[in-house]
Coordinates of C-alpha atoms and ligand atoms in Angstrom, one line a residue:
M17 CA -20.8 26.0 39.3
C18 CA -21.1 26.0 43.0
G19 CA -18.3 24.8 45.2
I20 CA -18.8 22.6 48.5
V21 CA -16.6 21.6 51.5
G22 CA -17.2 19.4 54.4
C23 CA -14.9 18.6 57.1
V24 CA -14.3 16.9 60.5
L25 CA -11.5 18.0 62.6
K26 CA -9.9 15.9 65.5
D27 CA -9.2 18.9 67.7
D28 CA -10.3 22.1 66.2
D29 CA -13.3 24.2 65.4
A30 CA -14.5 23.4 61.8
A31 CA -15.8 26.8 60.8
P32 CA -12.3 28.7 60.3
V33 CA -11.1 25.9 58.3
L34 CA -14.5 25.6 56.4
L35 CA -14.2 29.5 55.6
D36 CA -10.6 29.2 54.4
S37 CA -11.3 26.1 52.3
I38 CA -14.4 27.6 50.7
S39 CA -12.7 30.8 49.9
K40 CA -10.3 28.9 47.8
L41 CA -13.3 27.6 45.7
E42 CA -14.9 31.1 45.1
Y43 CA -13.9 30.8 41.5
R44 CA -16.7 28.1 41.2
G45 CA -19.4 30.5 42.4
Y46 CA -19.9 34.0 44.0
D47 CA -23.6 34.7 44.4
S48 CA -23.6 33.7 48.1
I49 CA -21.8 31.9 50.8
G50 CA -22.8 29.8 53.7
I51 CA -21.5 27.6 56.4
A52 CA -23.2 25.2 59.0
T53 CA -21.8 23.2 61.8
A54 CA -23.5 20.7 64.1
T55 CA -23.1 20.7 67.9
G56 CA -25.4 18.7 70.4
N57 CA -28.9 20.0 69.9
T58 CA -28.2 22.7 67.1
I59 CA -27.3 23.3 63.6
N60 CA -25.3 26.5 63.7
L61 CA -25.8 28.3 60.5
K62 CA -24.5 31.6 58.9
K63 CA -25.2 32.4 55.3
G64 CA -25.9 35.5 52.9
A65 CA -25.9 36.7 49.3
G66 CA -22.8 38.4 48.0
K67 CA -19.0 37.6 47.8
I68 CA -17.5 35.8 50.5
A69 CA -15.5 38.9 51.9
E70 CA -18.7 41.0 51.9
V71 CA -20.9 38.4 53.8
D72 CA -17.9 37.6 56.3
A73 CA -17.6 41.3 57.1
E74 CA -21.1 41.3 58.2
L75 CA -21.6 37.9 59.7
D76 CA -18.3 36.8 61.0
L77 CA -18.6 33.5 59.3
A78 CA -15.8 31.6 61.1
D79 CA -17.4 32.2 64.5
L80 CA -19.4 29.0 64.8
P81 CA -18.9 26.2 67.3
G82 CA -18.4 22.5 66.6
N83 CA -15.6 20.5 64.9
C84 CA -17.7 19.3 62.0
G85 CA -19.4 21.3 59.2
I86 CA -20.3 22.0 55.7
A87 CA -19.7 25.3 53.5
H88 CA -21.0 26.3 50.1
V89 CA -20.3 29.1 47.5
R90 CA -23.2 29.5 44.9
W91 CA -23.6 30.1 41.2
A92 CA -27.4 30.4 41.0
T93 CA -29.5 27.8 38.9
H94 CA -32.8 27.7 40.6
G95 CA -33.9 30.9 42.6
D96 CA -32.1 34.3 42.5
P97 CA -29.1 34.9 44.5
S98 CA -30.5 35.7 48.1
E99 CA -30.0 34.7 51.7
I100 CA -33.0 32.4 51.5
N101 CA -31.6 30.6 48.4
S102 CA -28.2 30.3 49.6
H103 CA -26.8 27.0 51.0
P104 CA -26.8 25.3 53.2
H105 CA -30.4 24.3 53.5
L106 CA -32.3 23.0 56.3
D107 CA -35.0 20.4 57.0
E108 CA -38.2 21.4 58.9
N109 CA -36.7 20.8 62.2
N110 CA -33.4 22.7 61.7
A111 CA -31.7 19.4 62.5
I112 CA -30.2 18.6 59.1
A113 CA -28.1 20.9 56.9
V114 CA -27.1 20.2 53.3
V115 CA -24.9 21.6 50.6
H116 CA -25.4 20.6 47.0
N117 CA -23.6 21.4 43.7
G118 CA -25.6 20.5 40.6
I119 CA -29.3 20.3 39.6
I120 CA -32.0 18.0 40.7
E121 CA -34.1 17.6 37.6
N122 CA -37.1 16.0 39.3
Y123 CA -37.3 18.4 42.2
L124 CA -40.7 19.7 41.5
A125 CA -42.4 16.3 41.5
I126 CA -40.5 15.4 44.9
K127 CA -41.4 18.9 46.4
E128 CA -45.1 18.3 45.3
E129 CA -45.0 15.0 47.2
L130 CA -43.4 16.1 50.2
E131 CA -45.9 19.1 50.5
K132 CA -48.6 16.8 50.4
E133 CA -46.9 14.9 53.4
G134 CA -46.9 18.2 55.3
H135 CA -43.4 19.5 54.4
E136 CA -43.0 23.3 54.2
F137 CA -40.3 24.9 51.9
K138 CA -38.6 28.2 52.3
S139 CA -36.5 28.7 49.3
D140 CA -36.9 28.6 45.6
T141 CA -34.0 26.0 45.1
D142 CA -34.0 22.5 43.8
T143 CA -31.6 21.7 46.4
E144 CA -34.0 22.2 49.4
V145 CA -35.9 18.7 48.6
I146 CA -32.5 17.0 50.0
P147 CA -32.9 18.0 53.5
H148 CA -36.4 17.2 53.5
L149 CA -36.1 13.7 52.1
L150 CA -33.2 13.1 54.5
E151 CA -35.6 14.2 57.5
K152 CA -38.1 11.8 56.1
F153 CA -35.9 8.9 56.2
V154 CA -34.3 9.8 59.5
D155 CA -37.7 10.0 60.9
E156 CA -38.5 6.6 59.6
G157 CA -35.4 5.2 61.5
C158 CA -32.4 5.5 59.2
D159 CA -29.1 7.0 60.3
L160 CA -27.9 10.0 58.1
E161 CA -25.9 7.7 55.9
L162 CA -28.7 5.3 55.0
A163 CA -31.0 8.2 54.7
L164 CA -28.7 9.7 52.0
R165 CA -28.5 6.5 50.3
K166 CA -32.5 6.3 50.1
T167 CA -32.4 9.9 48.9
I168 CA -30.2 9.4 46.0
D169 CA -32.4 6.5 44.9
I170 CA -35.1 9.2 44.4
I171 CA -33.4 12.2 43.0
H172 CA -32.5 12.4 39.4
G173 CA -29.8 14.9 37.8
A174 CA -26.2 15.9 38.7
Y175 CA -25.1 16.4 42.2
A176 CA -22.3 16.5 44.8
I177 CA -24.1 16.5 48.3
A178 CA -22.7 16.8 51.7
A179 CA -24.8 16.7 54.8
I180 CA -24.7 17.0 58.6
S181 CA -27.3 16.3 61.4
I182 CA -27.5 17.2 65.0
K183 CA -28.4 13.7 65.7
E184 CA -24.9 12.3 64.5
P185 CA -23.0 15.7 65.6
N186 CA -19.4 14.5 64.7
K187 CA -20.1 13.3 61.0
V188 CA -20.4 14.5 57.6
V189 CA -21.9 12.2 54.8
A190 CA -21.3 13.0 51.1
T191 CA -21.9 11.5 47.7
R192 CA -21.6 12.5 44.1
K193 CA -23.0 11.8 40.6
D194 CA -22.0 13.8 37.5
S195 CA -20.4 16.5 39.7
P196 CA -17.0 16.5 41.2
L197 CA -16.3 15.8 44.8
I198 CA -12.8 14.6 46.2
V199 CA -12.0 13.2 49.7
G200 CA -9.2 14.7 51.5
V201 CA -7.3 12.6 54.2
G202 CA -5.4 14.7 56.6
E203 CA -3.8 13.6 59.8
K204 CA -6.2 15.4 62.0
E205 CA -8.8 16.5 59.4
Y206 CA -10.9 14.8 57.0
F207 CA -12.7 16.6 54.0
V208 CA -14.7 16.4 51.1
A209 CA -14.5 19.1 48.7
S210 CA -15.5 20.1 45.1
D211 CA -11.9 20.7 44.0
F212 CA -8.3 20.4 45.2
P213 CA -7.3 24.1 46.0
A214 CA -9.9 23.9 48.9
I215 CA -7.7 21.2 50.8
L216 CA -4.2 21.9 49.6
K217 CA -3.3 23.7 52.6
Y218 CA -4.3 20.8 54.9
T219 CA -3.4 17.7 53.0
N220 CA -2.3 16.5 49.4
N221 CA -3.8 13.0 50.1
I222 CA -6.7 12.4 47.9
I223 CA -9.3 9.7 47.2
Y224 CA -11.4 10.0 44.1
L225 CA -15.0 9.2 45.0
E226 CA -16.9 7.4 42.1
E227 CA -20.5 8.0 41.2
G228 CA -22.9 6.4 43.8
E229 CA -20.1 6.1 46.5
I230 CA -21.1 7.4 49.9
V231 CA -18.4 8.7 52.2
T232 CA -18.6 9.2 56.0
L233 CA -16.2 11.4 57.6
T234 CA -15.9 11.2 61.4
G235 CA -13.2 12.2 64.0
D236 CA -12.0 8.6 63.6
G237 CA -11.4 8.8 59.9
I238 CA -13.1 7.9 56.7
T239 CA -15.3 5.3 55.5
I240 CA -16.4 4.7 51.8
K241 CA -19.1 2.4 50.7
D242 CA -20.5 1.3 47.3
S243 CA -23.9 1.4 46.2
E244 CA -24.4 -2.1 47.6
D245 CA -23.3 -0.8 51.1
N246 CA -19.9 -2.8 50.8
I247 CA -17.0 -0.9 52.5
L248 CA -14.3 -0.1 50.0
D249 CA -10.5 -0.1 50.6
K250 CA -9.7 2.7 48.0
E251 CA -6.4 4.1 46.9
V252 CA -5.1 7.2 48.3
D253 CA -3.4 9.5 45.5
V254 CA -0.8 12.0 46.4
I255 CA -1.2 15.3 44.3
D256 CA 1.8 17.4 43.6
W257 CA 0.2 20.6 43.6
S258 CA 1.3 23.0 46.4
P259 CA -0.9 25.4 48.4
E260 CA 1.2 28.5 47.0
M261 CA 0.2 27.4 43.6
A262 CA -3.3 28.4 44.5
Q263 CA -2.2 31.7 46.0
K264 CA -1.9 35.1 44.5
E265 CA 1.8 35.4 45.5
G266 CA 2.0 39.2 45.3
Y267 CA 0.0 39.6 42.1
D268 CA -3.2 41.8 42.4
H269 CA -5.3 39.0 40.8
F270 CA -5.1 35.2 39.9
M271 CA -5.5 36.0 36.1
I272 CA -2.3 38.2 35.7
K273 CA -0.5 35.7 38.0
E274 CA -1.6 33.0 35.5
I275 CA -0.9 34.6 32.5
H276 CA 2.7 34.9 34.0
E277 CA 2.9 31.4 34.5
Q278 CA 2.2 30.4 30.9
D279 CA 6.0 30.0 30.0
I280 CA 6.2 27.3 32.6
A281 CA 2.9 25.7 32.0
I282 CA 3.9 25.1 28.3
K283 CA 7.4 23.9 29.3
N284 CA 5.9 21.4 31.8
T285 CA 3.2 20.3 29.4
L286 CA 5.7 19.7 26.5
A287 CA 7.7 17.6 29.0
E288 CA 4.9 15.0 28.7
R289 CA 6.3 14.0 25.3
E290 CA 6.9 10.4 26.0
I291 CA 3.3 9.9 27.2
V292 CA 1.9 11.6 24.2
K293 CA 4.1 9.6 21.9
K294 CA 3.0 6.3 23.4
I295 CA -0.7 7.4 22.6
V296 CA 0.1 8.4 19.1
D297 CA 2.0 5.2 18.4
E298 CA -1.0 3.1 19.7
I299 CA -3.7 4.8 17.7
K300 CA -2.3 6.3 14.7
D301 CA -2.6 3.4 12.1
D302 CA -6.1 2.8 13.2
I303 CA -7.7 6.2 12.6
N304 CA -8.8 8.0 9.4
R305 CA -10.8 10.9 11.0
V306 CA -10.4 13.1 14.0
A307 CA -13.1 15.2 15.8
F308 CA -12.5 17.7 18.5
V309 CA -15.4 18.3 21.2
A310 CA -15.2 21.2 23.6
C311 CA -16.8 24.4 24.9
G312 CA -15.6 28.0 25.2
T313 CA -11.9 28.6 25.3
S314 CA -11.2 24.9 24.9
Y315 CA -13.4 25.0 21.6
H316 CA -10.8 27.6 20.4
A317 CA -7.9 25.5 21.0
S318 CA -9.8 22.6 19.2
L319 CA -10.0 24.9 16.1
T320 CA -6.3 25.2 16.2
G321 CA -6.1 21.4 16.5
K322 CA -8.0 21.2 13.1
Y323 CA -5.7 23.3 11.2
L324 CA -2.7 21.4 12.6
I325 CA -3.9 18.0 12.0
E326 CA -5.3 18.5 8.6
T327 CA -2.4 20.5 7.4
L328 CA 0.5 18.5 9.1
A329 CA -1.0 14.9 9.2
G330 CA -3.5 15.1 6.4
I331 CA -6.3 13.6 8.5
P332 CA -9.8 15.0 8.0
T333 CA -10.8 16.9 11.2
E334 CA -13.8 18.3 12.5
V335 CA -14.7 20.6 15.6
L336 CA -18.0 20.3 17.6
L337 CA -19.3 22.3 20.3
A338 CA -20.1 19.6 23.1
S339 CA -23.3 21.2 23.6
E340 CA -24.3 20.6 19.9
F341 CA -22.6 17.2 19.8
K342 CA -25.6 15.1 20.0
Y343 CA -27.2 16.7 17.0
S344 CA -24.1 15.7 14.7
Q345 CA -22.3 12.7 16.0
K346 CA -24.1 10.1 13.7
S347 CA -21.2 9.5 11.4
L348 CA -18.6 8.7 14.1
N349 CA -17.2 5.0 14.0
D350 CA -14.4 2.9 15.2
K351 CA -11.9 4.7 12.9
T352 CA -12.7 8.1 14.5
L353 CA -10.7 9.6 17.2
V354 CA -12.8 11.9 19.2
I355 CA -10.6 14.3 21.3
F356 CA -12.1 16.0 24.1
I357 CA -10.5 19.3 25.2
T358 CA -11.4 20.4 28.9
Q359 CA -9.4 22.2 31.4
S360 CA -11.6 21.3 34.5
G361 CA -12.6 17.9 33.2
E362 CA -16.0 18.3 34.6
T363 CA -17.9 20.4 32.0
A364 CA -21.4 18.7 31.8
D365 CA -21.7 19.1 28.0
T366 CA -18.5 17.7 27.3
L367 CA -18.9 14.7 29.7
K368 CA -22.4 13.8 28.1
A369 CA -20.5 13.9 24.6
L370 CA -17.7 11.8 26.0
D371 CA -20.3 9.0 27.2
V372 CA -21.8 8.8 23.6
A373 CA -18.5 8.9 21.7
N374 CA -17.2 6.0 24.0
E375 CA -19.9 3.8 22.3
T376 CA -18.5 4.1 18.8
S377 CA -15.0 5.7 18.7
K378 CA -11.7 6.0 20.3
T379 CA -11.7 8.8 22.8
L380 CA -8.9 10.9 24.1
A381 CA -9.1 13.8 26.7
I382 CA -6.9 16.5 27.0
V383 CA -7.6 17.7 30.7
N384 CA -5.7 19.9 33.3
V385 CA -7.3 18.4 36.5
A386 CA -6.0 15.1 37.5
G387 CA -8.7 12.6 38.5
S388 CA -11.4 14.7 37.1
S389 CA -14.5 12.8 35.6
A390 CA -13.0 13.2 32.0
T391 CA -9.9 11.6 33.0
R392 CA -11.7 8.5 34.1
K393 CA -14.3 8.3 31.3
A394 CA -11.8 8.6 28.2
Q395 CA -9.9 5.8 26.8
Y396 CA -6.7 7.8 26.5
V397 CA -5.7 10.8 28.7
I398 CA -3.2 13.5 28.2
Q399 CA -2.8 15.8 31.2
T400 CA -1.8 19.4 30.6
Q401 CA 0.5 20.6 33.3
A402 CA -0.7 24.3 33.9
G403 CA -1.3 23.7 37.8
P404 CA -4.4 25.1 39.5
E405 CA -6.0 27.8 37.6
I406 CA -8.0 30.0 40.0
G407 CA -8.9 32.9 37.7
V408 CA -12.4 32.1 36.0
A409 CA -11.0 33.1 32.5
A410 CA -8.9 30.4 31.2
T411 CA -5.4 31.5 30.2
K412 CA -2.5 29.2 31.3
T413 CA -4.7 26.3 30.7
Y414 CA -5.6 27.4 27.3
V415 CA -1.9 27.7 26.2
S416 CA -1.2 24.3 27.8
Q417 CA -4.2 22.6 25.9
L418 CA -2.4 24.3 22.7
A419 CA 0.8 22.7 23.7
S420 CA -0.5 19.3 24.1
I421 CA -2.4 19.6 20.8
Y422 CA 0.8 20.7 19.1
L423 CA 2.7 18.1 20.6
F424 CA 0.1 15.4 19.6
A425 CA -0.2 16.9 15.9
A426 CA 3.7 17.0 15.4
L427 CA 4.3 13.6 16.7
L428 CA 1.4 12.3 14.6
A429 CA 2.9 13.8 11.5
D430 CA 6.4 13.0 12.7
N431 CA 7.2 16.9 12.1
K432 CA 10.6 17.3 13.8
E433 CA 10.7 21.0 12.9
L434 CA 7.5 21.8 14.5
L435 CA 8.8 20.0 17.8
E436 CA 12.0 22.1 17.7
K437 CA 9.9 25.4 17.3
L438 CA 7.7 24.4 20.2
D439 CA 10.8 24.2 22.5
K440 CA 11.3 27.9 22.0
V441 CA 7.8 28.9 22.7
P442 CA 8.4 29.6 26.4
D443 CA 11.1 32.2 25.7
Y444 CA 8.8 33.9 23.0
I445 CA 6.3 34.1 25.8
N446 CA 8.7 35.7 28.3
E447 CA 9.7 38.3 25.8
V448 CA 6.0 39.3 25.6
L449 CA 5.7 39.4 29.3
E450 CA 8.6 41.7 29.5
N451 CA 6.7 44.3 27.3
E452 CA 3.5 43.9 29.4
D453 CA 3.6 47.8 30.2
K454 CA 3.2 48.5 26.5
I455 CA -0.1 46.8 26.4
K456 CA -1.4 48.2 29.8
D457 CA -0.8 51.7 28.0
I458 CA -2.9 50.8 25.1
S459 CA -5.6 49.4 27.3
R460 CA -6.1 52.9 28.9
K461 CA -7.0 54.1 25.5
Y462 CA -9.7 51.5 25.0
R463 CA -11.3 51.2 28.2
F464 CA -14.5 53.0 27.3
A465 CA -14.9 51.2 23.8
R466 CA -18.3 49.7 23.2
D467 CA -17.2 47.2 20.6
F468 CA -14.2 45.4 19.6
F469 CA -13.4 43.4 16.5
Y470 CA -10.6 40.9 16.4
I471 CA -9.4 39.6 12.9
G472 CA -6.9 36.8 11.8
R473 CA -6.6 34.3 9.0
G474 CA -5.7 30.6 9.3
Y475 CA -4.0 29.8 12.4
S476 CA -4.8 33.4 13.6
Y477 CA -8.5 32.9 13.3
P478 CA -8.8 30.9 16.6
I479 CA -6.6 33.7 18.2
A480 CA -9.1 36.3 17.1
L481 CA -12.0 34.2 18.6
E482 CA -10.1 33.6 21.7
G483 CA -9.2 37.1 22.1
A484 CA -12.7 38.4 21.7
L485 CA -13.9 35.8 24.3
K486 CA -11.5 37.0 26.8
L487 CA -12.5 40.6 26.3
K488 CA -16.3 39.7 26.6
E489 CA -15.8 37.5 29.9
I490 CA -13.9 40.0 31.9
T491 CA -14.5 43.5 30.7
Y492 CA -18.4 43.1 29.6
I493 CA -17.3 45.0 26.4
H494 CA -18.9 43.4 23.2
G495 CA -16.0 41.8 21.2
E496 CA -16.2 39.6 18.1
G497 CA -13.5 37.5 16.5
Y498 CA -13.8 37.1 12.7
A499 CA -12.0 35.5 9.8
A500 CA -10.3 38.4 8.3
G501 CA -11.6 37.7 5.0
E502 CA -15.1 37.1 6.2
L503 CA -15.5 40.6 7.5
K504 CA -16.4 42.2 4.2
H505 CA -19.3 39.7 3.7
G506 CA -21.3 41.3 6.3
P507 CA -19.8 42.4 9.7
I508 CA -17.8 45.4 8.0
A509 CA -21.3 47.3 8.1
L510 CA -20.5 47.6 11.9
I511 CA -17.2 49.3 11.3
D512 CA -17.5 53.1 12.1
D513 CA -15.2 55.8 13.3
G514 CA -13.0 54.9 16.3
I515 CA -14.0 51.2 16.6
P516 CA -11.1 49.1 17.8
V517 CA -10.1 46.3 15.5
V518 CA -7.3 44.1 16.8
A519 CA -5.6 42.7 13.8
I520 CA -3.3 39.4 14.2
L521 CA -0.6 39.5 11.7
P522 CA 2.2 36.9 12.4
P523 CA 4.7 36.6 9.5
G524 CA 3.5 34.0 6.8
D525 CA 2.2 33.5 3.6
D526 CA -1.3 35.1 4.2
H527 CA 0.2 38.4 5.8
K528 CA -0.5 40.5 2.8
K529 CA -4.2 39.6 2.5
T530 CA -4.8 40.4 6.2
M531 CA -3.1 43.8 5.6
S532 CA -5.6 44.4 2.9
N533 CA -8.3 43.6 5.3
L534 CA -6.8 46.0 7.9
E535 CA -6.8 48.7 5.3
E536 CA -10.6 48.1 4.5
V537 CA -11.6 48.6 8.1
Q538 CA -9.3 51.5 8.5
A539 CA -10.8 53.1 5.4
R540 CA -14.2 53.1 7.2
G541 CA -12.7 54.7 10.4
A542 CA -11.6 51.9 12.5
D543 CA -8.7 52.2 14.9
V544 CA -6.3 49.5 14.5
L545 CA -4.2 47.7 17.0
G546 CA -1.9 45.5 15.0
I547 CA -0.3 42.3 16.7
G548 CA 2.7 41.6 14.6
S549 CA 6.4 41.1 14.4
Y550 CA 9.4 43.1 14.8
G551 CA 10.5 44.4 11.4
D552 CA 6.9 44.4 10.0
E553 CA 7.4 48.0 8.5
D554 CA 4.1 47.7 6.6
L555 CA 2.0 47.1 9.9
I556 CA 4.1 49.6 11.8
T557 CA 3.4 52.3 9.3
K558 CA -0.2 51.7 8.9
A559 CA -1.6 50.4 12.2
Q560 CA -2.6 53.3 14.9
D561 CA -1.0 51.1 17.5
T562 CA 1.2 48.1 17.4
F563 CA 2.5 45.3 19.8
L564 CA 5.5 43.5 18.3
I565 CA 6.5 39.9 18.9
N566 CA 9.8 38.0 18.0
S567 CA 9.8 37.5 14.3
E568 CA 10.6 33.8 14.6
V569 CA 7.3 33.3 15.9
D570 CA 5.6 32.3 12.3
D571 CA 2.0 31.9 11.7
I572 CA 1.8 28.2 12.8
I573 CA 3.1 28.6 16.3
A574 CA 1.5 32.2 16.6
P575 CA -1.7 30.7 18.6
L576 CA 0.7 30.0 21.4
V577 CA 2.3 33.4 21.7
Y578 CA 0.0 36.0 20.0
I579 CA -2.8 35.2 22.5
V580 CA -0.7 36.4 25.4
P581 CA -1.1 40.2 24.6
L582 CA -4.6 39.9 23.9
Q583 CA -5.1 38.4 27.5
I584 CA -3.1 41.1 29.0
L585 CA -5.2 43.6 27.0
S586 CA -8.4 42.3 28.3
Y587 CA -6.9 42.0 32.0
Y588 CA -5.8 45.7 32.0
V589 CA -9.1 47.1 30.2
A590 CA -11.1 45.1 33.1
V591 CA -8.8 46.6 35.8
A592 CA -9.3 50.1 34.2
R593 CA -13.0 49.7 34.3
D594 CA -12.8 48.8 38.0
L595 CA -13.9 45.1 37.5
D596 CA -12.6 41.9 39.2
P597 CA -11.2 40.0 36.4
D598 CA -10.9 37.0 38.7
K599 CA -14.9 36.8 39.3
P600 CA -16.6 38.1 36.1
K601 CA -20.3 38.4 36.7
N602 CA -22.6 35.3 35.5
L603 CA -19.7 33.0 34.9
A604 CA -18.2 30.1 36.9
K605 CA -15.1 28.3 36.3
C606 CA -16.4 24.8 35.8
V607 CA -19.9 24.5 34.3
T608 CA -21.3 21.4 35.5
V609 CA -24.9 21.7 34.3
E610 CA -25.9 21.3 30.6
Ligands
M6R299 O1 -13.3 23.3 31.7 P1 -13.5 23.3 30.2 O2 -12.4 23.5 29.5 O3 -14.3 22.3 29.7 O4 -14.5 24.7 30.2 C1 -15.0 25.2 29.0 C2 -15.5 26.5 28.9 O5 -16.6 26.7 29.9 C3 -14.5 27.4 29.5 O6 -13.4 27.5 28.6 C4 -15.1 28.9 29.4 O7 -15.2 29.5 28.2 C5 -14.0 29.8 30.3 N1 -14.7 30.8 30.9 C6 -12.9 30.4 29.4 O8 -12.4 31.4 30.0

């Protein structure tokens, strides 16, 4: 949901570094791009609507003078994606430039006031009030830092803001509230950025900025002040992600690279067993109910968690959509453990729910991004070890979330058999990846389909939901996941000649029942792709196409393995339709607005 970068370099021009850094955040928004630098009497600005490569080919974005500047990639909230609405935005005198991620809720009232005072606005954005407010306070005699402090006293909403001014040309000031912003401390370069990948090439030294703190970058270093204007001596964390982790390394897209990293992501996540055990030991005698809260793919991981915790540990468990949480949280109490699943740790809906749950219950966040807001708000944290995920569609972070949930549930239930099974999952995934071409071939057949259905029972039902979501997200083909037994209660009316139905059929007690559902849709003309196990002759004989998986993967651990061919299917259908799976239209990696 928009990415921002700001930097001051000791020796070099900032624009090439800003272009390189903001390109690493394109997964956060790809409607438009802009860069501004400050020199002497000028704000040097280039911006335009479109993906970075397109706008760069036209404008040569790196060709701007000055060793300090700001950059932005946009995911439009207010105003269509156009040059005029793209960031950076300027004040009236073209003396101050601002980039912003988030939403200013009271911008209309502020705009009205400023217009009465004679300010003229050019764009439809909420952001444009910020440079005008800064201008007003600078005109009253404030320096840029104080002007920013006064501005954040007025604006309401979620924001990460970075600003530059021609009056203080070697300086970037920045702040945040409910939107991520990290500070990078290099040897000859200082940064603010929405996320790590932007700065990994230059530094691994990070400072996490808390809400209301203001950071000032200059050629001499970094100063951070709290809301009372006290200078803070903040800890510098060293993050162990490498720049290569955020590069394609020979793959055509991040998505397929990240699908291939799922074995190692699970292995690394399962290696956190001691940390998970400590949390389980601390809370297990003190809870009688569990509630998962999440959005999107993380919600699907949570559904698997419900089956696991209820079946293995016998603890009543519910799953709530974070955006619906406030309408149904009333029965939480201090015996409830509320588990928040979020790869980014910055999803606004999830964070709002986390704040509420903290008031009554124990809270645990399962998060991929270290230092993100969820890790700082939750009482307990499990960090998944997927490494940076750049593709907008969650793949390796999803299986890592599942790995953490399985570990948690197995330890809670003291289920040694499940713990042993989990250790073999990376090998099973590798076997699936070795047969990638089989799915690639099948994907050609389906690339012009208009609708897809995915069916599964029990542990395979969330797989069906997640398979359908991946398809929708990156191929723009309509896909629905259904509990296999539910299909005949209505949706079967939609089944027609040639409609693809993906049936998820791991070995287990319910295999026969799902086979009957498969036959029901076939009888109405469906074209069935069965995802099952080697030796499943019934499936092999009946389905039009099959993809087979190691028969040791039973229905309980199926969610960790059976999702992989479905991710690959969506990927290759998207490629066959000439779409960019890394940057699906209308989506952003991290949704920081409610
Ligand atoms: O960062 P989070 O896990 O909180 O994100 C939640 C959803 O926005 C996310 O899973 C979304 O559904 C992705 N586009 C899935 O591919």
